Amino acid sequence: MSHNIAQILSKLGVQNINTGASTGQEWIETSGKKIGSFSPVNGNLIAEVNMAETADYESVLTEAQNAFVIWRKTPAPQRGEIVRKFGEELREYKQELGTLVSYEMGKSLQEGLGEVQEMIDICDFAVGLSRQLYGLTMHSERPAHRMYEQWHPLGIVGIISAFNFPVAVWAWNTALAWVCGDVCVWKPSEKAPLSGVACQKIITRVLERNNLPEGISSLIIGDAEIGKKMTNDTRVALISATGSTRMGKSVGEAVGKRLGKAILELGGNNAIIISEHADLDLVIPGVVFGAVGTAGQRCTSTRRLIIHESIFETMKEKLTKAYAQLRIGDPLDENNHVGPLIDKDAVAMYEQAIQKVHASGGKTIIEGEVLTGAGYESGCYVKPAIYEVENEYEIVCNETFAPILYLIKYSTIEDAIAKQNAVPQGLSSAIMTTNIRESELFLSVAGSDCGIANVNIGTSGAEIGGAFGGEKETGGGRESGSDAWKAYMRRQTNTINYSTELPLAQGIKFDLG
């Protein structure tokens, strides 16, 4: 095993793996079929994990239910203290966990370390939040009455995460859910199971040292069938699912049928509008990182550049020059900018998208190709591509999880905004301009229809302090900062009568004589 991964796994406590489920402290000896975690870096098998079966799932859910009865009674600041300790453990293992994420998923080492830093940041956010789970006090229309609202934990939160952020999105959910008094059951991506096992090992140590019940944090590795069990299970109060729009529609339908709650973080088809008033020194690094970071496998990756016609040719030249400087290869080598796609299925989708661009009449600026030869033995490395297209092409309206960038001309700012909004997805968006009228229009009600709208930064790289999520086929959910915590709790309105009479609201009289 290369890259000292064996040593890293040992330090993280991920060794002799044959289990795919944990109820907190206890690891269940599962007997389901094995899935192998293959690194897209070199194609090597890292380890195999047994998937959980129905009996294992039931054990996990039972322990989670039992833990919730205890955890919900723990004062929120004390719950926050456990999250703080979890954040300290993440600081200690940041290098190892970030390296594992990079090797198992294929993102650059800096992005892997950045993902763990996101986990640390959301823990810090949640610790402060644990003393701010506030409700409002309202004036009652009835004399000698008091009205207020309070927030209570939901119960079990089921988390279904995707391969592209194999650990951070779980932490976004768990850190908030835990301080809110919920317990969590996590199904990590079967394409990155070891990162999930490593995180569970870390939180397990925190739970053990603090004599906390099993089931506050549970892990269950499985395929789509386990995901279906979770989404249809009335014991799971909230499902937070990250993935494709197709998957999200299925989850939303299942959860909606049982009147459960869902947070859906689905596809993105993100655009940057490049105004003729843009500072091009800012534009190029923002665009290139947004388009090729994580090999284009972020939900916030930049897919479309909507460029003013007066600077269209200039932008093409600058992008061509910038792309010529990209180094593609082993993501653990910090000299490289672009690592591999997650697997050969992703490579096939990349190739199919390029074929559709050509069939639609797109013009090649930088042609895509699958890279072969020394250093590319896994078959998962591709060349970032750029094409000049029309916004209406079917392939442009769909999300391809790969480093393909589309360039589109516009003439007026209203035209640019209309083009940006004319796709089914609505996650992240940006405008590059020094014109305050354009930036304010972009952020106005007549502007971007996305959940995230930026000015003079790219579409990728959100901070945890803001609520993260999108509109339309992106799902409409919100995670991370701001008041996203409310999704993990139930609101209760309370009215207290401290008078000696029983007046009714709206002045209704009900006299029994």
PDB file of C-alpha atoms in Angstrom, residues 40-284:
ATOM      1  CA  PRO A  40      -8.849   6.501  -7.759  1.00  0.00           C
ATOM      2  CA  VAL A  41      -5.309   7.793  -7.262  1.00  0.00           C
ATOM      3  CA  ASN A  42      -3.707   4.520  -8.382  1.00  0.00           C
ATOM      4  CA  GLY A  43      -6.510   1.969  -8.562  1.00  0.00           C
ATOM      5  CA  ASN A  44      -5.263   0.090  -5.501  1.00  0.00           C
ATOM      6  CA  LEU A  45      -7.628  -1.669  -3.119  1.00  0.00           C
ATOM      7  CA  ILE A  46      -7.348   0.079   0.249  1.00  0.00           C
ATOM      8  CA  ALA A  47      -9.590  -2.287   2.220  1.00  0.00           C
ATOM      9  CA  GLU A  48     -12.870  -4.179   2.103  1.00  0.00           C
ATOM     10  CA  VAL A  49     -15.836  -3.641   4.376  1.00  0.00           C
ATOM     11  CA  ASN A  50     -18.845  -5.887   4.967  1.00  0.00           C
ATOM     12  CA  MET A  51     -22.118  -4.114   4.264  1.00  0.00           C
ATOM     13  CA  ALA A  52     -24.805  -4.101   6.907  1.00  0.00           C
ATOM     14  CA  GLU A  53     -27.893  -6.286   6.619  1.00  0.00           C
ATOM     15  CA  THR A  54     -31.420  -5.857   7.936  1.00  0.00           C
ATOM     16  CA  ALA A  55     -30.641  -7.261  11.383  1.00  0.00           C
ATOM     17  CA  ASP A  56     -27.674  -4.896  11.708  1.00  0.00           C
ATOM     18  CA  TYR A  57     -29.843  -1.972  10.692  1.00  0.00           C
ATOM     19  CA  GLU A  58     -32.394  -2.874  13.361  1.00  0.00           C
ATOM     20  CA  SER A  59     -29.673  -3.042  16.019  1.00  0.00           C
ATOM     21  CA  VAL A  60     -28.446   0.392  15.032  1.00  0.00           C
ATOM     22  CA  LEU A  61     -31.920   1.933  15.119  1.00  0.00           C
ATOM     23  CA  THR A  62     -32.733   0.358  18.482  1.00  0.00           C
ATOM     24  CA  GLU A  63     -29.578   1.719  20.084  1.00  0.00           C
ATOM     25  CA  ALA A  64     -30.225   5.135  18.562  1.00  0.00           C
ATOM     26  CA  GLN A  65     -33.728   5.198  20.038  1.00  0.00           C
ATOM     27  CA  ASN A  66     -32.396   4.241  23.461  1.00  0.00           C
ATOM     28  CA  ALA A  67     -29.663   6.855  23.315  1.00  0.00           C
ATOM     29  CA  PHE A  68     -32.080   9.613  22.366  1.00  0.00           C
ATOM     30  CA  VAL A  69     -34.076   9.149  25.579  1.00  0.00           C
ATOM     31  CA  ILE A  70     -30.934  10.025  27.552  1.00  0.00           C
ATOM     32  CA  TRP A  71     -29.251  12.495  25.216  1.00  0.00           C
ATOM     33  CA  ARG A  72     -32.301  14.767  24.840  1.00  0.00           C
ATOM     34  CA  LYS A  73     -32.313  15.347  28.632  1.00  0.00           C
ATOM     35  CA  THR A  74     -28.666  16.394  28.670  1.00  0.00           C
ATOM     36  CA  PRO A  75     -28.483  20.219  28.873  1.00  0.00           C
ATOM     37  CA  ALA A  76     -27.591  21.749  25.516  1.00  0.00           C
ATOM     38  CA  PRO A  77     -24.357  23.392  26.766  1.00  0.00           C
ATOM     39  CA  GLN A  78     -23.205  19.976  28.002  1.00  0.00           C
ATOM     40  CA  ARG A  79     -23.995  18.529  24.591  1.00  0.00           C
ATOM     41  CA  GLY A  80     -21.950  21.368  23.153  1.00  0.00           C
ATOM     42  CA  GLU A  81     -19.022  20.362  25.350  1.00  0.00           C
ATOM     43  CA  ILE A  82     -19.027  16.903  23.755  1.00  0.00           C
ATOM     44  CA  VAL A  83     -18.979  18.497  20.318  1.00  0.00           C
ATOM     45  CA  ARG A  84     -16.082  20.686  21.459  1.00  0.00           C
ATOM     46  CA  LYS A  85     -14.141  17.589  22.474  1.00  0.00           C
ATOM     47  CA  PHE A  86     -14.921  16.009  19.122  1.00  0.00           C
ATOM     48  CA  GLY A  87     -13.498  19.105  17.441  1.00  0.00           C
ATOM     49  CA  GLU A  88     -10.319  18.755  19.502  1.00  0.00           C
ATOM     50  CA  GLU A  89      -9.942  15.155  18.340  1.00  0.00           C
ATOM     51  CA  LEU A  90     -10.333  16.311  14.760  1.00  0.00           C
ATOM     52  CA  ARG A  91      -7.558  18.823  15.278  1.00  0.00           C
ATOM     53  CA  GLU A  92      -5.288  16.042  16.506  1.00  0.00           C
ATOM     54  CA  TYR A  93      -6.042  13.791  13.528  1.00  0.00           C
ATOM     55  CA  LYS A  94      -6.459  16.463  10.839  1.00  0.00           C
ATOM     56  CA  GLN A  95      -3.424  15.420   8.830  1.00  0.00           C
ATOM     57  CA  GLU A  96      -4.284  11.720   8.855  1.00  0.00           C
ATOM     58  CA  LEU A  97      -7.996  12.116   8.157  1.00  0.00           C
ATOM     59  CA  GLY A  98      -7.389  14.709   5.449  1.00  0.00           C
ATOM     60  CA  THR A  99      -4.860  12.410   3.775  1.00  0.00           C
ATOM     61  CA  LEU A 100      -7.285   9.482   3.884  1.00  0.00           C
ATOM     62  CA  VAL A 101     -10.023  11.611   2.331  1.00  0.00           C
ATOM     63  CA  SER A 102      -7.646  12.683  -0.419  1.00  0.00           C
ATOM     64  CA  TYR A 103      -6.458   9.149  -1.145  1.00  0.00           C
ATOM     65  CA  GLU A 104      -9.858   7.459  -0.952  1.00  0.00           C
ATOM     66  CA  MET A 105     -11.830  10.107  -2.853  1.00  0.00           C
ATOM     67  CA  GLY A 106      -9.183  11.671  -5.098  1.00  0.00           C
ATOM     68  CA  LYS A 107      -9.344  15.347  -4.150  1.00  0.00           C
ATOM     69  CA  SER A 108      -6.121  17.277  -3.615  1.00  0.00           C
ATOM     70  CA  LEU A 109      -4.422  17.011  -0.236  1.00  0.00           C
ATOM     71  CA  GLN A 110      -5.098  20.681   0.425  1.00  0.00           C
ATOM     72  CA  GLU A 111      -8.795  20.102  -0.239  1.00  0.00           C
ATOM     73  CA  GLY A 112      -8.775  16.988   1.952  1.00  0.00           C
ATOM     74  CA  LEU A 113      -7.243  18.953   4.806  1.00  0.00           C
ATOM     75  CA  GLY A 114      -9.675  21.775   4.102  1.00  0.00           C
ATOM     76  CA  GLU A 115     -12.567  19.342   4.426  1.00  0.00           C
ATOM     77  CA  VAL A 116     -11.419  18.329   7.902  1.00  0.00           C
ATOM     78  CA  GLN A 117     -11.015  22.015   8.758  1.00  0.00           C
ATOM     79  CA  GLU A 118     -14.669  22.460   7.796  1.00  0.00           C
ATOM     80  CA  MET A 119     -15.509  19.771  10.343  1.00  0.00           C
ATOM     81  CA  ILE A 120     -13.525  21.618  13.002  1.00  0.00           C
ATOM     82  CA  ASP A 121     -15.170  24.917  12.087  1.00  0.00           C
ATOM     83  CA  ILE A 122     -18.705  23.535  12.326  1.00  0.00           C
ATOM     84  CA  CYS A 123     -17.868  22.044  15.724  1.00  0.00           C
ATOM     85  CA  ASP A 124     -16.778  25.501  16.910  1.00  0.00           C
ATOM     86  CA  PHE A 125     -19.963  26.991  15.487  1.00  0.00           C
ATOM     87  CA  ALA A 126     -22.097  24.336  17.177  1.00  0.00           C
ATOM     88  CA  VAL A 127     -20.447  24.840  20.576  1.00  0.00           C
ATOM     89  CA  GLY A 128     -21.510  28.483  20.564  1.00  0.00           C
ATOM     90  CA  LEU A 129     -24.917  27.513  19.223  1.00  0.00           C
ATOM     91  CA  SER A 130     -25.464  25.169  22.178  1.00  0.00           C
ATOM     92  CA  ARG A 131     -26.083  28.258  24.343  1.00  0.00           C
ATOM     93  CA  GLN A 132     -28.275  30.003  21.776  1.00  0.00           C
ATOM     94  CA  LEU A 133     -31.133  27.636  20.927  1.00  0.00           C
ATOM     95  CA  TYR A 134     -33.499  30.511  21.394  1.00  0.00           C
ATOM     96  CA  GLY A 135     -37.255  30.921  21.096  1.00  0.00           C
ATOM     97  CA  LEU A 136     -39.409  34.039  20.937  1.00  0.00           C
ATOM     98  CA  THR A 137     -41.668  35.531  23.595  1.00  0.00           C
ATOM     99  CA  MET A 138     -44.944  36.986  22.299  1.00  0.00           C
ATOM    100  CA  HIS A 139     -47.539  39.254  23.894  1.00  0.00           C
ATOM    101  CA  SER A 140     -50.861  37.553  24.501  1.00  0.00           C
ATOM    102  CA  GLU A 141     -54.184  39.219  23.684  1.00  0.00           C
ATOM    103  CA  ARG A 142     -55.578  37.708  26.872  1.00  0.00           C
ATOM    104  CA  PRO A 143     -54.852  39.410  30.218  1.00  0.00           C
ATOM    105  CA  ALA A 144     -52.518  37.640  32.650  1.00  0.00           C
ATOM    106  CA  HIS A 145     -51.303  35.227  29.983  1.00  0.00           C
ATOM    107  CA  ARG A 146     -47.798  34.636  28.695  1.00  0.00           C
ATOM    108  CA  MET A 147     -46.874  33.173  25.302  1.00  0.00           C
ATOM    109  CA  TYR A 148     -43.536  31.901  24.155  1.00  0.00           C
ATOM    110  CA  GLU A 149     -42.021  29.292  21.866  1.00  0.00           C
ATOM    111  CA  GLN A 150     -39.332  26.731  22.515  1.00  0.00           C
ATOM    112  CA  TRP A 151     -37.451  24.186  20.423  1.00  0.00           C
ATOM    113  CA  HIS A 152     -37.130  20.486  21.196  1.00  0.00           C
ATOM    114  CA  PRO A 153     -34.996  17.814  19.523  1.00  0.00           C
ATOM    115  CA  LEU A 154     -36.588  15.698  16.797  1.00  0.00           C
ATOM    116  CA  GLY A 155     -35.106  12.291  17.625  1.00  0.00           C
ATOM    117  CA  ILE A 156     -33.098  10.244  15.131  1.00  0.00           C
ATOM    118  CA  VAL A 157     -31.474  12.131  12.265  1.00  0.00           C
ATOM    119  CA  GLY A 158     -30.536   9.955   9.293  1.00  0.00           C
ATOM    120  CA  ILE A 159     -27.641  11.243   7.213  1.00  0.00           C
ATOM    121  CA  ILE A 160     -26.958   9.988   3.682  1.00  0.00           C
ATOM    122  CA  SER A 161     -23.768  11.558   2.349  1.00  0.00           C
ATOM    123  CA  ALA A 162     -22.048  11.609  -1.040  1.00  0.00           C
ATOM    124  CA  PHE A 163     -18.516  10.655  -2.068  1.00  0.00           C
ATOM    125  CA  ASN A 164     -17.330  14.134  -3.031  1.00  0.00           C
ATOM    126  CA  PHE A 165     -17.369  15.418   0.560  1.00  0.00           C
ATOM    127  CA  PRO A 166     -17.104  12.117   2.413  1.00  0.00           C
ATOM    128  CA  VAL A 167     -16.741  13.614   5.904  1.00  0.00           C
ATOM    129  CA  ALA A 168     -17.534  17.342   6.018  1.00  0.00           C
ATOM    130  CA  VAL A 169     -21.232  17.141   5.147  1.00  0.00           C
ATOM    131  CA  TRP A 170     -21.721  14.495   7.829  1.00  0.00           C
ATOM    132  CA  ALA A 171     -20.138  16.876  10.341  1.00  0.00           C
ATOM    133  CA  TRP A 172     -22.336  19.760   9.189  1.00  0.00           C
ATOM    134  CA  ASN A 173     -25.333  17.662  10.154  1.00  0.00           C
ATOM    135  CA  THR A 174     -24.075  15.868  13.237  1.00  0.00           C
ATOM    136  CA  ALA A 175     -22.520  18.840  14.997  1.00  0.00           C
ATOM    137  CA  LEU A 176     -25.789  20.750  14.781  1.00  0.00           C
ATOM    138  CA  ALA A 177     -28.010  17.737  15.435  1.00  0.00           C
ATOM    139  CA  TRP A 178     -26.023  16.724  18.520  1.00  0.00           C
ATOM    140  CA  VAL A 179     -26.199  20.140  20.205  1.00  0.00           C
ATOM    141  CA  CYS A 180     -29.914  20.209  19.358  1.00  0.00           C
ATOM    142  CA  GLY A 181     -30.327  16.941  21.300  1.00  0.00           C
ATOM    143  CA  ASP A 182     -30.740  14.576  18.352  1.00  0.00           C
ATOM    144  CA  VAL A 183     -28.889  11.327  17.735  1.00  0.00           C
ATOM    145  CA  CYS A 184     -27.489  10.484  14.307  1.00  0.00           C
ATOM    146  CA  VAL A 185     -27.389   7.446  12.042  1.00  0.00           C
ATOM    147  CA  TRP A 186     -24.991   7.908   9.129  1.00  0.00           C
ATOM    148  CA  LYS A 187     -24.851   6.045   5.848  1.00  0.00           C
ATOM    149  CA  PRO A 188     -21.659   7.246   4.158  1.00  0.00           C
ATOM    150  CA  SER A 189     -21.088   6.827   0.455  1.00  0.00           C
ATOM    151  CA  GLU A 190     -20.182   3.276  -0.463  1.00  0.00           C
ATOM    152  CA  LYS A 191     -17.493   4.878  -2.668  1.00  0.00           C
ATOM    153  CA  ALA A 192     -15.696   6.262   0.403  1.00  0.00           C
ATOM    154  CA  PRO A 193     -16.577   3.964   3.328  1.00  0.00           C
ATOM    155  CA  LEU A 194     -13.210   4.116   5.091  1.00  0.00           C
ATOM    156  CA  SER A 195     -13.463   7.848   5.670  1.00  0.00           C
ATOM    157  CA  GLY A 196     -16.783   7.151   7.383  1.00  0.00           C
ATOM    158  CA  VAL A 197     -15.282   4.394   9.530  1.00  0.00           C
ATOM    159  CA  ALA A 198     -12.430   6.709  10.541  1.00  0.00           C
ATOM    160  CA  CYS A 199     -14.862   9.441  11.662  1.00  0.00           C
ATOM    161  CA  GLN A 200     -16.900   6.943  13.647  1.00  0.00           C
ATOM    162  CA  LYS A 201     -13.723   5.711  15.343  1.00  0.00           C
ATOM    163  CA  ILE A 202     -12.893   9.280  16.374  1.00  0.00           C
ATOM    164  CA  ILE A 203     -16.311  10.111  17.835  1.00  0.00           C
ATOM    165  CA  THR A 204     -16.468   6.676  19.497  1.00  0.00           C
ATOM    166  CA  ARG A 205     -13.406   7.542  21.578  1.00  0.00           C
ATOM    167  CA  VAL A 206     -15.055  10.791  22.687  1.00  0.00           C
ATOM    168  CA  LEU A 207     -18.266   8.994  23.667  1.00  0.00           C
ATOM    169  CA  GLU A 208     -16.403   6.297  25.575  1.00  0.00           C
ATOM    170  CA  ARG A 209     -14.268   8.746  27.561  1.00  0.00           C
ATOM    171  CA  ASN A 210     -17.380  10.653  28.604  1.00  0.00           C
ATOM    172  CA  ASN A 211     -19.461   7.594  29.549  1.00  0.00           C
ATOM    173  CA  LEU A 212     -22.171   8.429  27.056  1.00  0.00           C
ATOM    174  CA  PRO A 213     -24.680   5.895  25.734  1.00  0.00           C
ATOM    175  CA  GLU A 214     -24.277   3.997  22.517  1.00  0.00           C
ATOM    176  CA  GLY A 215     -26.330   5.282  19.647  1.00  0.00           C
ATOM    177  CA  ILE A 216     -25.614   9.005  19.882  1.00  0.00           C
ATOM    178  CA  SER A 217     -23.517   8.484  16.792  1.00  0.00           C
ATOM    179  CA  SER A 218     -24.075   5.421  14.628  1.00  0.00           C
ATOM    180  CA  LEU A 219     -22.628   4.300  11.317  1.00  0.00           C
ATOM    181  CA  ILE A 220     -24.148   1.922   8.815  1.00  0.00           C
ATOM    182  CA  ILE A 221     -22.441   1.074   5.539  1.00  0.00           C
ATOM    183  CA  GLY A 222     -24.652  -0.175   2.766  1.00  0.00           C
ATOM    184  CA  ASP A 223     -25.986   0.352  -0.704  1.00  0.00           C
ATOM    185  CA  ALA A 224     -29.185   1.995  -1.907  1.00  0.00           C
ATOM    186  CA  GLU A 225     -31.308  -0.583  -0.083  1.00  0.00           C
ATOM    187  CA  ILE A 226     -30.071   0.657   3.298  1.00  0.00           C
ATOM    188  CA  GLY A 227     -30.802   4.193   2.162  1.00  0.00           C
ATOM    189  CA  LYS A 228     -34.353   3.159   1.273  1.00  0.00           C
ATOM    190  CA  LYS A 229     -34.818   1.595   4.716  1.00  0.00           C
ATOM    191  CA  MET A 230     -33.797   4.862   6.335  1.00  0.00           C
ATOM    192  CA  THR A 231     -35.982   7.066   4.173  1.00  0.00           C
ATOM    193  CA  ASN A 232     -39.055   4.878   4.731  1.00  0.00           C
ATOM    194  CA  ASP A 233     -38.487   4.370   8.468  1.00  0.00           C
ATOM    195  CA  THR A 234     -40.904   6.358  10.632  1.00  0.00           C
ATOM    196  CA  ARG A 235     -38.412   6.113  13.511  1.00  0.00           C
ATOM    197  CA  VAL A 236     -36.069   8.412  11.576  1.00  0.00           C
ATOM    198  CA  ALA A 237     -37.515  11.866  12.145  1.00  0.00           C
ATOM    199  CA  LEU A 238     -35.296  13.714   9.682  1.00  0.00           C
ATOM    200  CA  ILE A 239     -33.421  12.548   6.595  1.00  0.00           C
ATOM    201  CA  SER A 240     -30.566  14.732   5.395  1.00  0.00           C
ATOM    202  CA  ALA A 241     -29.512  13.475   1.966  1.00  0.00           C
ATOM    203  CA  THR A 242     -26.782  14.746  -0.338  1.00  0.00           C
ATOM    204  CA  GLY A 243     -26.521  13.496  -3.901  1.00  0.00           C
ATOM    205  CA  SER A 244     -28.049  13.684  -7.338  1.00  0.00           C
ATOM    206  CA  THR A 245     -31.400  15.275  -8.121  1.00  0.00           C
ATOM    207  CA  ARG A 246     -32.685  11.858  -9.184  1.00  0.00           C
ATOM    208  CA  MET A 247     -31.788  10.385  -5.801  1.00  0.00           C
ATOM    209  CA  GLY A 248     -33.216  13.388  -3.978  1.00  0.00           C
ATOM    210  CA  LYS A 249     -36.574  13.113  -5.688  1.00  0.00           C
ATOM    211  CA  SER A 250     -36.803   9.491  -4.583  1.00  0.00           C
ATOM    212  CA  VAL A 251     -35.867  10.380  -1.001  1.00  0.00           C
ATOM    213  CA  GLY A 252     -38.222  13.347  -0.910  1.00  0.00           C
ATOM    214  CA  GLU A 253     -41.122  11.260  -2.162  1.00  0.00           C
ATOM    215  CA  ALA A 254     -40.533   8.487   0.387  1.00  0.00           C
ATOM    216  CA  VAL A 255     -40.107  10.857   3.327  1.00  0.00           C
ATOM    217  CA  GLY A 256     -43.050  12.981   2.218  1.00  0.00           C
ATOM    218  CA  LYS A 257     -45.369   9.968   2.081  1.00  0.00           C
ATOM    219  CA  ARG A 258     -44.779   9.341   5.784  1.00  0.00           C
ATOM    220  CA  LEU A 259     -44.881  13.085   6.580  1.00  0.00           C
ATOM    221  CA  GLY A 260     -41.295  13.048   7.778  1.00  0.00           C
ATOM    222  CA  LYS A 261     -38.800  15.869   7.467  1.00  0.00           C
ATOM    223  CA  ALA A 262     -36.037  16.127   4.866  1.00  0.00           C
ATOM    224  CA  ILE A 263     -33.027  18.273   4.060  1.00  0.00           C
ATOM    225  CA  LEU A 264     -32.041  17.735   0.435  1.00  0.00           C
ATOM    226  CA  GLU A 265     -28.741  18.996  -0.961  1.00  0.00           C
ATOM    227  CA  LEU A 266     -28.824  17.944  -4.603  1.00  0.00           C
ATOM    228  CA  GLY A 267     -27.375  18.892  -7.979  1.00  0.00           C
ATOM    229  CA  GLY A 268     -25.848  22.188  -9.002  1.00  0.00           C
ATOM    230  CA  ASN A 269     -25.281  23.762 -12.419  1.00  0.00           C
ATOM    231  CA  ASN A 270     -23.485  26.843 -11.289  1.00  0.00           C
ATOM    232  CA  ALA A 271     -22.654  29.870 -13.385  1.00  0.00           C
ATOM    233  CA  ILE A 272     -20.394  32.898 -13.057  1.00  0.00           C
ATOM    234  CA  ILE A 273     -21.406  36.010 -14.955  1.00  0.00           C
ATOM    235  CA  ILE A 274     -18.298  37.817 -16.219  1.00  0.00           C
ATOM    236  CA  SER A 275     -19.185  41.466 -16.793  1.00  0.00           C
ATOM    237  CA  GLU A 276     -17.281  43.818 -19.071  1.00  0.00           C
ATOM    238  CA  HIS A 277     -16.673  45.717 -15.799  1.00  0.00           C
ATOM    239  CA  ALA A 278     -14.983  42.722 -14.130  1.00  0.00           C
ATOM    240  CA  ASP A 279     -11.518  42.806 -12.619  1.00  0.00           C
ATOM    241  CA  LEU A 280     -10.000  40.011 -14.691  1.00  0.00           C
ATOM    242  CA  ASP A 281      -7.186  39.512 -12.181  1.00  0.00           C
ATOM    243  CA  LEU A 282      -9.846  38.204  -9.785  1.00  0.00           C
ATOM    244  CA  VAL A 283     -11.765  36.313 -12.417  1.00  0.00           C
ATOM    245  CA  ILE A 284      -9.190  33.779 -13.600  1.00  0.00           C
TER     246      ILE A 284
END
